[in-house]
Coordinates of C-alpha atoms in Angstrom, one line a residue:
Chain W
X263 CA -32.8 -17.1 -47.7
X264 CA -32.7 -20.1 -45.5
X265 CA -30.9 -23.1 -47.2
X266 CA -27.7 -24.6 -47.9
X267 CA -25.3 -22.7 -49.6
X268 CA -24.7 -25.6 -51.9
X269 CA -28.4 -25.6 -52.7
X270 CA -28.5 -21.8 -53.3
X271 CA -29.5 -20.7 -56.8
X272 CA -28.0 -17.8 -58.2
X273 CA -29.2 -15.8 -61.3
X274 CA -27.4 -13.0 -63.3
X275 CA -29.5 -10.8 -65.6
X276 CA -27.1 -9.3 -67.9
X277 CA -23.8 -11.0 -68.8
X278 CA -21.3 -8.3 -69.2
X279 CA -18.0 -7.9 -67.7
X280 CA -19.2 -7.0 -64.3
X281 CA -21.6 -10.0 -64.0
X282 CA -18.9 -12.2 -65.1
X283 CA -16.5 -10.8 -62.3
X284 CA -19.0 -11.3 -59.9
X285 CA -19.9 -14.9 -61.0
X286 CA -16.3 -15.8 -61.2
X287 CA -15.7 -14.5 -57.6
X288 CA -18.9 -16.5 -56.3
X289 CA -17.9 -19.7 -57.9
X290 CA -14.4 -19.3 -56.5
X291 CA -15.7 -19.1 -53.0
X292 CA -16.6 -22.9 -53.5
X293 CA -19.9 -22.6 -51.7
X294 CA -22.0 -22.3 -54.7
X295 CA -22.4 -25.1 -57.1
X296 CA -21.9 -23.9 -60.8
X297 CA -25.1 -25.8 -62.1
X298 CA -27.3 -23.7 -59.7
X299 CA -26.2 -20.5 -61.6
X300 CA -28.2 -19.1 -64.4
X301 CA -27.3 -16.4 -66.6
X302 CA -29.5 -14.3 -69.1
X303 CA -28.5 -11.9 -71.9
X304 CA -30.4 -10.8 -75.0
X305 CA -27.6 -12.2 -77.4
X306 CA -25.2 -15.0 -77.5
X307 CA -22.2 -12.9 -77.5
X308 CA -21.2 -13.0 -73.7
X309 CA -22.6 -16.1 -72.8
X310 CA -19.7 -18.8 -73.7
X311 CA -17.6 -17.6 -71.0
X312 CA -20.3 -18.3 -68.3
X313 CA -20.9 -21.7 -70.0
X314 CA -17.2 -22.3 -69.3
X315 CA -17.6 -21.8 -65.8
X316 CA -20.3 -24.4 -65.7
X317 CA -23.3 -22.2 -65.3
X318 CA -26.5 -22.5 -67.2
X319 CA -27.2 -19.7 -69.9
X320 CA -30.5 -18.5 -71.3
X321 CA -32.2 -15.4 -73.3
X322 CA -35.1 -15.1 -70.7
X323 CA -34.8 -12.8 -67.7
X324 CA -38.0 -14.3 -66.4
X325 CA -36.4 -17.6 -66.5
X326 CA -33.5 -16.6 -64.7
X327 CA -35.7 -14.8 -62.1
X328 CA -37.8 -17.9 -61.4
X329 CA -34.7 -20.2 -61.3
X330 CA -32.9 -18.3 -58.6
X331 CA -33.2 -16.9 -55.1
X332 CA -30.2 -14.6 -55.1
X333 CA -30.6 -12.4 -58.2
X334 CA -28.1 -10.1 -59.5
X335 CA -29.2 -7.3 -61.9
X336 CA -26.4 -6.6 -63.8
X337 CA -27.5 -4.5 -67.0
X338 CA -26.9 -0.9 -67.9
X339 CA -28.6 1.5 -65.7
X340 CA -31.1 2.8 -68.3
X341 CA -32.3 -0.8 -68.9
X342 CA -32.8 -1.6 -65.2
X343 CA -36.6 -0.3 -65.1
X344 CA -37.4 -2.5 -68.2
X345 CA -35.8 -5.6 -66.7
X346 CA -37.5 -5.2 -63.3
X347 CA -40.9 -4.5 -65.1
X348 CA -40.3 -7.6 -66.7
X349 CA -39.4 -10.1 -63.7
X350 CA -41.2 -8.4 -61.1
X351 CA -44.4 -10.7 -61.3
X352 CA -42.0 -13.7 -60.6
X353 CA -40.0 -12.1 -57.7
X354 CA -41.0 -13.0 -54.1
X355 CA -39.9 -12.3 -50.8
X356 CA -37.8 -15.4 -51.0
X357 CA -35.5 -13.4 -53.2
X358 CA -32.7 -11.2 -52.7
X359 CA -32.3 -8.7 -55.5
X360 CA -28.7 -7.3 -55.8
X361 CA -28.1 -4.6 -58.3
X362 CA -24.8 -3.2 -59.5
X363 CA -26.3 -0.5 -61.7
X364 CA -24.7 2.7 -61.0
X365 CA -27.1 5.5 -60.0
X366 CA -30.1 3.5 -59.5
X367 CA -31.2 3.9 -55.9
X368 CA -32.5 1.5 -53.5
X369 CA -35.7 3.7 -53.5
X370 CA -36.0 3.2 -57.4
X371 CA -35.3 -0.6 -57.0
X372 CA -37.9 -1.0 -54.4
X373 CA -40.7 0.8 -56.0
X374 CA -40.0 -1.3 -59.0
X375 CA -40.4 -4.8 -57.3
X376 CA -42.8 -6.1 -54.9
X377 CA -43.4 -5.1 -51.4
X378 CA -40.9 -6.4 -48.7
X379 CA -38.5 -7.9 -51.3
X380 CA -34.9 -7.5 -49.9
X381 CA -33.0 -5.2 -52.2
X382 CA -29.1 -4.4 -52.2
X383 CA -27.1 -2.1 -54.0
X384 CA -23.6 -3.3 -54.7
X385 CA -20.9 -0.9 -56.2
X386 CA -18.1 -3.0 -57.4
X387 CA -15.3 -1.6 -59.3
X388 CA -13.2 -2.5 -62.5
X389 CA -10.4 -4.5 -61.1
X390 CA -13.1 -7.2 -59.8
X391 CA -12.5 -8.6 -63.2
X392 CA -9.1 -9.6 -61.7
X393 CA -10.7 -10.4 -58.4
X394 CA -9.1 -7.5 -56.8
X395 CA -12.1 -5.3 -56.5
X396 CA -13.2 -2.8 -54.1
X397 CA -17.0 -3.6 -53.5
X398 CA -19.4 -1.7 -51.3
X399 CA -23.0 -2.9 -50.6
X400 CA -25.9 -0.9 -49.0
X401 CA -29.0 -2.9 -47.9
X402 CA -32.3 -1.7 -48.5
X403 CA -35.2 -2.2 -45.7
X404 CA -36.3 -5.5 -46.8
X405 CA -32.8 -7.1 -46.7
X406 CA -31.6 -8.1 -43.2
X407 CA -28.1 -8.5 -41.6
X408 CA -28.1 -12.1 -42.6
X409 CA -28.1 -10.9 -46.3
X410 CA -25.0 -8.7 -45.5
X411 CA -23.0 -11.6 -44.3
X412 CA -24.1 -13.8 -47.0
X413 CA -22.9 -11.5 -49.5
X414 CA -19.6 -10.6 -47.9
X415 CA -18.8 -14.4 -47.7
X416 CA -19.8 -15.1 -51.3
X417 CA -18.1 -12.2 -52.8
X418 CA -15.0 -12.3 -50.9
X419 CA -12.8 -13.6 -53.6
X420 CA -13.8 -10.7 -55.7
X421 CA -11.6 -8.4 -53.5
X422 CA -12.4 -6.1 -50.6
X423 CA -16.2 -6.4 -49.5
X424 CA -17.6 -3.9 -47.3
X425 CA -21.0 -2.6 -46.3
X426 CA -22.4 0.7 -45.4
X427 CA -25.5 3.3 -45.8
X428 CA -26.8 4.1 -49.2
X429 CA -25.2 7.4 -48.7
X430 CA -21.8 6.1 -48.9
X431 CA -22.2 4.4 -52.4
X432 CA -21.8 7.7 -54.5
X433 CA -18.6 8.5 -52.5
X434 CA -17.2 4.9 -53.2
X435 CA -18.1 5.5 -56.9
X436 CA -16.1 8.7 -56.7
X437 CA -13.3 7.3 -55.0
X438 CA -13.0 3.6 -56.3
X439 CA -15.1 3.3 -59.3
X440 CA -13.7 6.2 -60.9
X441 CA -10.7 6.4 -58.6
X442 CA -9.3 3.4 -60.8
X443 CA -9.2 6.0 -63.6
X444 CA -7.4 8.5 -61.3
X445 CA -4.5 5.9 -60.7
X446 CA -4.5 5.1 -64.5
X447 CA -4.0 9.0 -65.0
X448 CA -1.2 9.0 -62.4
X449 CA 0.3 5.9 -64.0
X450 CA 0.3 7.8 -67.5
X451 CA 2.0 10.7 -65.6
X452 CA 4.6 8.7 -64.0
X453 CA 5.5 6.9 -67.2
X454 CA 5.7 10.4 -69.1
X455 CA 8.1 11.7 -66.4
X456 CA 10.3 8.5 -67.0
X457 CA 10.3 9.2 -70.8
X458 CA 11.4 12.7 -70.1
X459 CA 14.3 11.4 -68.3
X460 CA 15.3 9.0 -70.8
X461 CA 13.4 5.9 -70.4
X462 CA 11.7 4.3 -73.6
X463 CA 7.9 4.7 -73.3
X464 CA 7.0 1.0 -73.2
X465 CA 9.4 0.2 -70.4
X466 CA 8.4 3.4 -68.5
X467 CA 4.8 2.1 -68.6
X468 CA 5.4 -1.3 -67.3
X469 CA 7.6 0.2 -64.5
X470 CA 4.9 2.5 -63.6
X471 CA 2.3 -0.3 -63.4
X472 CA 4.5 -2.4 -61.3
X473 CA 5.4 0.6 -59.0
X474 CA 1.7 1.2 -58.4
X475 CA 1.2 -2.5 -57.9
X476 CA 4.0 -2.8 -55.3
X477 CA 3.1 0.2 -53.6
X478 CA -0.5 -0.6 -53.4
X479 CA 0.2 -4.1 -52.1
X480 CA 2.5 -2.7 -49.2
X481 CA -0.3 -0.2 -48.6
X482 CA -2.7 -3.1 -48.2
X483 CA -0.6 -5.7 -46.4
X484 CA 2.0 -4.0 -44.2
X485 CA -0.4 -2.8 -41.7
X486 CA 0.9 0.8 -41.8
X487 CA -1.1 3.9 -42.9
X488 CA 0.2 5.7 -46.2
X489 CA 1.6 8.5 -44.3
X490 CA 3.9 6.4 -42.4
X491 CA 5.0 4.4 -45.4
X492 CA 5.8 7.8 -47.1
X493 CA 7.8 9.0 -44.3
X494 CA 9.7 5.6 -44.5
X495 CA 10.6 5.9 -48.0
X496 CA 11.9 9.6 -47.5
X497 CA 15.8 9.5 -46.8
X498 CA 16.6 13.0 -45.4
X499 CA 17.8 15.1 -48.4
X500 CA 17.4 12.4 -50.6
X501 CA 15.7 12.0 -54.1
X502 CA 12.1 11.0 -52.7
X503 CA 11.6 14.1 -50.6
X504 CA 12.9 16.3 -53.5
X505 CA 10.2 14.5 -55.8
X506 CA 7.6 15.1 -53.2
X507 CA 8.1 18.6 -52.8
X508 CA 7.3 18.9 -56.6
X509 CA 4.2 17.0 -56.0
X510 CA 3.1 19.3 -53.2
X511 CA 3.9 22.4 -55.3
X512 CA 1.5 21.1 -57.9
X513 CA -1.3 20.9 -55.6
X514 CA -1.6 17.2 -56.1
X515 CA -3.4 16.4 -52.8
X516 CA -6.1 19.0 -53.4
X517 CA -6.4 17.9 -57.0
X518 CA -7.2 14.3 -56.0
X519 CA -9.6 15.4 -53.2
X520 CA -11.3 17.6 -55.9
X521 CA -11.6 14.7 -58.4
X522 CA -13.2 12.4 -55.9
X523 CA -15.6 15.3 -54.9
X524 CA -16.5 15.9 -58.7
X525 CA -17.1 12.2 -59.5
X526 CA -19.2 11.8 -56.1
X527 CA -21.3 14.8 -56.9
X528 CA -21.8 13.6 -60.4
X529 CA -23.0 10.2 -59.2
X530 CA -25.4 11.8 -56.9
X531 CA -26.7 13.8 -59.9
X532 CA -27.3 10.7 -61.9
X533 CA -29.0 9.2 -58.8
X534 CA -31.6 11.9 -58.6
X535 CA -32.5 11.7 -62.2
Chain L
X51 CA 30.2 28.9 -13.0
X52 CA 29.6 32.2 -15.0
X53 CA 27.9 32.8 -18.0
X54 CA 28.8 35.7 -20.4
X55 CA 26.9 37.0 -23.4
X56 CA 28.6 39.1 -26.0
X57 CA 25.5 40.9 -27.5
X58 CA 22.4 41.9 -25.5
X59 CA 19.6 41.8 -28.3
X60 CA 16.7 39.5 -28.4
X61 CA 18.6 36.3 -28.3
X62 CA 20.7 37.0 -25.1
X63 CA 17.5 38.4 -23.3
X64 CA 15.4 35.2 -24.2
X65 CA 18.4 33.0 -23.0
X66 CA 18.9 34.9 -19.8
X67 CA 15.0 34.8 -19.0
X68 CA 14.8 31.3 -19.7
X69 CA 18.0 30.5 -17.7
X70 CA 17.0 32.4 -14.7
X71 CA 13.2 31.2 -14.8
X72 CA 14.5 27.5 -15.0
X73 CA 17.1 28.4 -12.0
X74 CA 19.9 26.6 -13.7
X75 CA 22.1 30.1 -12.9
X76 CA 21.5 33.0 -10.8
X77 CA 21.2 36.2 -12.8
X78 CA 24.3 37.9 -10.8
X79 CA 26.3 35.3 -12.5
X80 CA 25.5 36.5 -15.7
X81 CA 27.3 39.3 -17.6
X82 CA 26.2 40.7 -20.8
X83 CA 27.8 43.3 -23.0
X84 CA 27.0 45.5 -25.9
X85 CA 28.2 48.9 -27.4
X86 CA 24.6 50.3 -27.6
X87 CA 23.0 50.9 -24.2
X88 CA 19.8 52.2 -25.6
X89 CA 18.5 48.7 -26.8
X90 CA 15.2 48.1 -25.1
X91 CA 16.6 44.4 -24.5
X92 CA 19.5 46.1 -22.2
X93 CA 16.9 47.6 -19.9
X94 CA 15.3 44.2 -19.8
X95 CA 18.7 42.6 -19.0
X96 CA 19.3 45.1 -16.4
X97 CA 15.9 44.4 -14.7
X98 CA 16.6 40.6 -14.5
X99 CA 19.6 41.5 -12.5
X100 CA 22.3 40.7 -15.0
X101 CA 25.4 42.6 -15.0
X102 CA 25.6 44.8 -18.0
X103 CA 28.6 46.3 -19.4
X104 CA 29.7 48.1 -22.6
X105 CA 33.0 46.2 -22.7
X106 CA 32.9 42.9 -24.5
X107 CA 36.4 42.1 -22.9
X108 CA 35.0 42.8 -19.4
X109 CA 32.2 40.1 -20.3
X110 CA 34.8 37.7 -21.5
X111 CA 36.9 38.2 -18.3
X112 CA 33.8 37.4 -16.1
X113 CA 32.7 34.2 -17.7
X114 CA 33.5 30.6 -18.0
X115 CA 30.9 29.8 -20.6
X116 CA 30.8 32.8 -23.1
X117 CA 27.8 33.1 -25.6
X118 CA 28.3 35.0 -29.0
X119 CA 25.0 36.5 -29.4
X120 CA 25.7 38.9 -31.9
X121 CA 24.6 39.0 -35.7
X122 CA 26.5 36.9 -37.7
X123 CA 28.6 39.7 -39.6
X124 CA 29.8 41.1 -36.1
X125 CA 31.4 37.9 -35.1
X126 CA 34.8 38.4 -36.8
X127 CA 35.0 41.7 -35.1
X128 CA 34.0 40.4 -31.6
X129 CA 36.4 37.4 -32.1
X130 CA 39.3 39.7 -32.7
X131 CA 38.5 41.9 -29.8
X132 CA 38.3 39.2 -27.5
X133 CA 40.8 37.0 -28.7
X134 CA 43.6 38.1 -26.4
X135 CA 41.3 37.6 -23.4
X136 CA 40.3 33.9 -23.9
X137 CA 41.8 31.4 -21.2
X138 CA 41.7 27.8 -21.1
X139 CA 38.7 27.7 -19.1
X140 CA 36.5 29.4 -21.5
X141 CA 33.9 27.7 -23.7
X142 CA 32.9 29.8 -26.4
X143 CA 29.5 29.0 -27.8
X144 CA 28.4 30.8 -31.1
X145 CA 24.8 31.2 -31.6
X146 CA 25.2 33.0 -35.0
X147 CA 23.4 31.6 -38.0
X148 CA 25.6 30.6 -40.8
X149 CA 29.0 31.0 -38.9
X150 CA 31.1 27.8 -38.9
X151 CA 32.9 26.3 -36.1
X152 CA 36.2 26.3 -38.2
X153 CA 35.8 30.0 -38.9
X154 CA 35.8 30.8 -35.4
X155 CA 38.6 28.5 -34.4
X156 CA 40.7 30.0 -37.2
X157 CA 40.2 33.5 -35.7
X158 CA 40.9 32.4 -32.2
X159 CA 43.8 30.2 -32.9
X160 CA 45.8 33.5 -33.5
X161 CA 45.6 34.0 -29.8
X162 CA 45.4 30.5 -28.2
X163 CA 46.3 27.2 -29.6
X164 CA 43.2 25.2 -28.6
X165 CA 40.1 27.3 -28.2
X166 CA 37.3 25.4 -26.9
X167 CA 34.3 26.4 -29.4
X168 CA 30.8 25.0 -29.9
X169 CA 28.1 26.2 -32.3
X170 CA 24.5 26.1 -31.4
X171 CA 21.0 27.0 -33.0
X172 CA 18.4 27.6 -30.8
X173 CA 15.2 29.8 -31.1
X174 CA 13.3 32.5 -29.2
X175 CA 10.7 30.4 -27.3
X176 CA 13.7 29.6 -25.0
X177 CA 12.2 32.7 -23.3
X178 CA 9.3 30.4 -22.2
X179 CA 11.7 27.5 -21.7
X180 CA 10.2 25.9 -24.9
X181 CA 13.2 26.3 -27.1
X182 CA 14.6 23.9 -29.8
X183 CA 18.1 23.9 -29.5
X184 CA 20.8 21.7 -31.4
X185 CA 24.8 22.1 -30.9
X186 CA 27.7 21.0 -32.6
X187 CA 31.1 20.4 -30.8
X188 CA 34.4 21.9 -32.1
X189 CA 37.8 20.5 -32.5
X190 CA 38.9 21.1 -28.9
X191 CA 35.7 20.9 -27.0
X192 CA 35.2 17.6 -25.1
X193 CA 32.3 15.6 -23.8
X194 CA 32.2 17.5 -20.6
X195 CA 31.8 20.9 -22.6
X196 CA 28.9 19.4 -24.5
X197 CA 27.4 18.0 -21.4
X198 CA 27.6 21.4 -19.9
X199 CA 26.0 23.2 -22.9
X200 CA 23.4 20.6 -23.0
X201 CA 22.5 20.9 -19.3
X202 CA 22.1 24.8 -19.8
X203 CA 19.9 24.7 -23.1
X204 CA 17.9 21.6 -21.9
X205 CA 16.7 23.8 -19.0
X206 CA 15.1 26.1 -21.6
X207 CA 13.4 23.6 -23.8
X208 CA 14.6 20.7 -26.1
X209 CA 18.4 20.3 -27.0
X210 CA 20.4 17.6 -28.8
X211 CA 23.7 17.3 -30.5
X212 CA 23.9 17.3 -34.2
X213 CA 26.7 17.1 -36.8
X214 CA 27.6 20.7 -38.0
X215 CA 26.3 20.4 -41.4
X216 CA 22.9 19.9 -40.2
X217 CA 22.6 23.2 -38.6
X218 CA 21.5 25.2 -41.5
X219 CA 18.5 22.9 -42.0
X220 CA 17.8 23.3 -38.1
X221 CA 17.9 27.1 -38.8
X222 CA 15.3 26.6 -41.5
X223 CA 13.0 24.6 -39.5
X224 CA 13.1 25.4 -36.0
X225 CA 15.3 28.8 -35.9
X226 CA 12.9 30.4 -38.3
X227 CA 9.9 28.2 -37.2
X228 CA 8.3 30.5 -34.7
X229 CA 8.0 33.2 -37.4
X230 CA 6.2 30.7 -39.5
X231 CA 3.8 30.0 -36.5
X232 CA 3.3 33.6 -35.6
X233 CA 2.3 34.3 -39.2
X234 CA -0.2 31.3 -39.0
X235 CA -1.5 32.4 -35.7
X236 CA -2.2 35.9 -37.0
X237 CA -3.9 34.5 -39.8
X238 CA -5.9 32.1 -37.9
X239 CA -7.2 34.8 -35.7
X240 CA -8.2 36.9 -38.7
X241 CA -10.2 33.9 -39.7
X242 CA -11.7 33.8 -36.1
X243 CA -12.7 37.5 -36.3
X244 CA -14.1 37.2 -39.6
X245 CA -16.3 34.5 -38.5
X246 CA -17.3 36.8 -35.4
X247 CA -15.0 36.0 -32.6
X248 CA -13.3 39.2 -30.5
X249 CA -9.8 39.4 -31.4
X250 CA -8.4 38.7 -28.1
X251 CA -10.3 35.5 -27.8
X252 CA -9.4 34.5 -31.3
X253 CA -5.7 35.0 -30.8
X254 CA -5.9 33.0 -27.5
X255 CA -7.8 30.2 -29.0
X256 CA -5.5 29.9 -32.1
X257 CA -2.5 29.8 -30.0
X258 CA -3.9 27.2 -27.6
X259 CA -4.9 25.0 -30.6
X260 CA -1.5 25.0 -31.9
X261 CA 0.3 24.6 -28.8
X262 CA -2.2 21.7 -27.9
X263 CA -1.6 20.2 -31.3
X264 CA 2.3 20.3 -30.8
X265 CA 1.9 18.8 -27.3
X266 CA -0.2 15.9 -28.7
X267 CA 2.3 15.3 -31.4
X268 CA 5.1 15.2 -29.2
X269 CA 3.4 12.8 -26.9
X270 CA 2.3 10.6 -29.4
X271 CA 4.0 7.9 -31.3
X272 CA 1.8 8.5 -34.4
X273 CA 2.6 10.2 -37.5
X274 CA 0.8 13.8 -37.8
X275 CA -1.2 12.4 -40.6
X276 CA -2.6 9.8 -38.3
X277 CA -3.4 12.5 -35.8
X278 CA -4.8 14.5 -38.5
X279 CA -7.1 11.7 -39.4
X280 CA -8.5 11.4 -35.9
X281 CA -9.8 14.9 -36.2
X282 CA -11.4 14.8 -39.4
X283 CA -14.9 13.1 -39.2
X284 CA -16.2 12.0 -42.8
X285 CA -18.0 14.7 -44.7
X286 CA -17.2 17.1 -41.6
X287 CA -16.1 20.8 -41.2
X288 CA -12.4 20.0 -40.7
X289 CA -12.0 18.0 -43.9
X290 CA -13.6 20.6 -45.9
X291 CA -11.3 23.2 -44.3
X292 CA -8.2 21.0 -45.1
X293 CA -9.3 20.8 -48.6
X294 CA -8.9 24.5 -48.8
X295 CA -5.4 24.4 -47.3
X296 CA -4.4 21.7 -49.8
X297 CA -5.6 23.5 -52.7
X298 CA -3.6 26.5 -51.4
X299 CA -0.6 24.5 -51.4
X300 CA -0.2 24.9 -48.0
X301 CA 2.2 22.1 -47.5
X302 CA 4.4 23.0 -50.5
X303 CA 4.6 26.6 -48.9
X304 CA 6.0 25.3 -45.7
X305 CA 8.5 23.1 -47.4
X306 CA 9.7 26.2 -49.5
X307 CA 10.0 28.3 -46.5
X308 CA 12.2 25.9 -44.6
X309 CA 14.1 25.3 -47.7
X310 CA 14.5 29.2 -48.4
X311 CA 15.8 29.9 -44.9
X312 CA 18.2 27.0 -44.9
X313 CA 19.5 28.2 -48.4
X314 CA 19.9 31.7 -47.2
X315 CA 21.7 30.8 -44.2
X316 CA 24.3 28.9 -46.4
X317 CA 24.4 32.0 -48.6
X318 CA 25.2 34.3 -45.7
X319 CA 27.9 31.8 -44.3
X320 CA 29.6 31.7 -47.6
X321 CA 29.6 35.8 -48.1
X322 CA 31.1 35.5 -44.5
X323 CA 33.5 33.2 -45.3
X324 CA 34.8 35.0 -48.3
X325 CA 34.9 38.0 -45.9
X326 CA 33.3 40.0 -48.4
X327 CA 31.0 42.0 -46.3
X328 CA 29.1 44.8 -48.1
X329 CA 29.1 48.3 -46.6
X330 CA 25.5 48.1 -46.2
X331 CA 25.8 44.9 -44.1
X332 CA 27.9 46.6 -41.4
X333 CA 26.1 49.1 -39.4
X334 CA 28.8 52.0 -39.0
X335 CA 27.7 53.1 -35.8
X336 CA 28.2 49.4 -34.4
X337 CA 32.0 49.7 -35.5
X338 CA 32.5 53.2 -34.4
X339 CA 31.3 51.9 -30.9
X340 CA 33.4 48.9 -31.0
X341 CA 36.4 51.1 -31.7
X342 CA 35.5 53.3 -28.7
X343 CA 36.2 50.7 -26.2
X344 CA 39.1 51.1 -24.1
X345 CA 41.9 49.0 -25.2
X346 CA 40.7 48.8 -28.7
X347 CA 42.3 50.3 -31.4
X348 CA 41.9 49.8 -35.2
X349 CA 44.9 47.8 -35.4
X350 CA 44.0 45.5 -32.5
X351 CA 40.5 45.0 -34.1
X352 CA 42.1 43.7 -37.1
X353 CA 39.8 45.4 -39.4
X354 CA 42.3 46.9 -41.8
X355 CA 41.0 45.7 -45.0
X356 CA 37.5 46.4 -43.9
X357 CA 38.1 49.6 -42.2
X358 CA 39.1 51.0 -45.5
X359 CA 35.5 51.0 -46.6
X360 CA 35.1 53.3 -43.7
X361 CA 38.3 55.4 -44.0
X362 CA 36.6 58.6 -44.7
X363 CA 33.7 58.0 -42.2
X364 CA 35.6 56.7 -39.3
X365 CA 35.9 59.9 -37.2
X366 CA 36.8 58.5 -33.9
X367 CA 39.7 56.9 -32.5

């Protein structure tokens, strides 16, 4: 992987939302040149927006593999073996292959590719499409620390990019991949509460969304842990502490922990199949 | 300075043990009174070298700072009894849950224009000098009186002044708090025993764990949530256990407990304010014994309306 970043050729097999999110972030970083990016997909449906970014498009996965050194595999998990089977003859130790497929282990990826090829698993989440994702990457044995720093740098515009052992990827799926849906559930409930207390649904939903957004930004940017921020909002005998008591009575904390656990266990199960 | 206690029960004993251990006052300068000499705490107080008497009036005469350490529903009787004996020097400190300063001042003002009254809420760990005490200052008590009380109570733990309207909440939290802790410790020990520890060791370790945790929190600038995070290694034993606590609604149970105790305190206070005390609430024998005191008559105790509940039962005059 030794070359100038401006010369680095990047490929995407698969042109769905996740591929687009990653491509967009990559190009935003300014290090990669758009005409060094190639994208393949079976149909034309998703390709125009990549072209709008300045990338080259194709219907041939093999062409993309040959034309790139940093190769993102962004197809649905059940298609991964087929795709890797196709491109494997064209993948060399010059390549780094990054899979965003949920539940496909490094072991599986390494098995399907030539020996010694650097392989990385990347678990993004949905808000990547707004460049506010939480991404966790895990390196296979063929990918060195340089690959990690390269990816962290290139993907930085996508949101939070961290690295860890493969064992964390399922938990990250549970917390943050599925976690996004847990937050949506909370938003729905918050809005329902508002409706119960007299606010029209549409307005309640917008307020709920902004409340989550604002709270999330404070949590990310204020440098204080959630427990401290929570304590700071609670005036003695005030409205918030009364509401929090109701939440505690509902065992919300335990339910959330259980949700993360259930999603993680399922990710592990899927990974074993 | 001399200190008196009207009431010689758990609270009086705990405070006396604490004060004497702290050396803030000598046992001989303490007087305690109660009508019932059979109480085990009376023996305890005598052993500590405290002057014991069955006369509340004597306790009042012999003290400068006079703690009212009787049950809340007894307070009105006691005040009527000692009212005539209160001098300018006296600082009356009521420890009775739910009894307001104004209700005490109202009673005492029948005998004295500017009675110095303070109200405190403490807790039993004063006995080991780790009490949690708050106090509120009455209309005629001044800064010096507050400092004096604070000096005494700070010798047996933490002490700070608060607005009177917060005292019920304090009762719910640190007044009742030790009971919550004892219950938790009992259960923790059970957990230890279930997993194979001998009981004594389990109790010892459980208590030390809570003691240590409390000390860490008091010494730290951090939020308890952060201290918790520091103990929970990823995927480890502790976080698994905490999940169980959360599933059981541990946090909400504790919030409920503090709330229930605070609300009950307010209820009792409002019952007392209405001076509607049920027959069951007043132990007849206590009243009998109060009436046995030299110089005390039914009239002087001022229980006319209440004695009527007992007219048929009151035998001794």
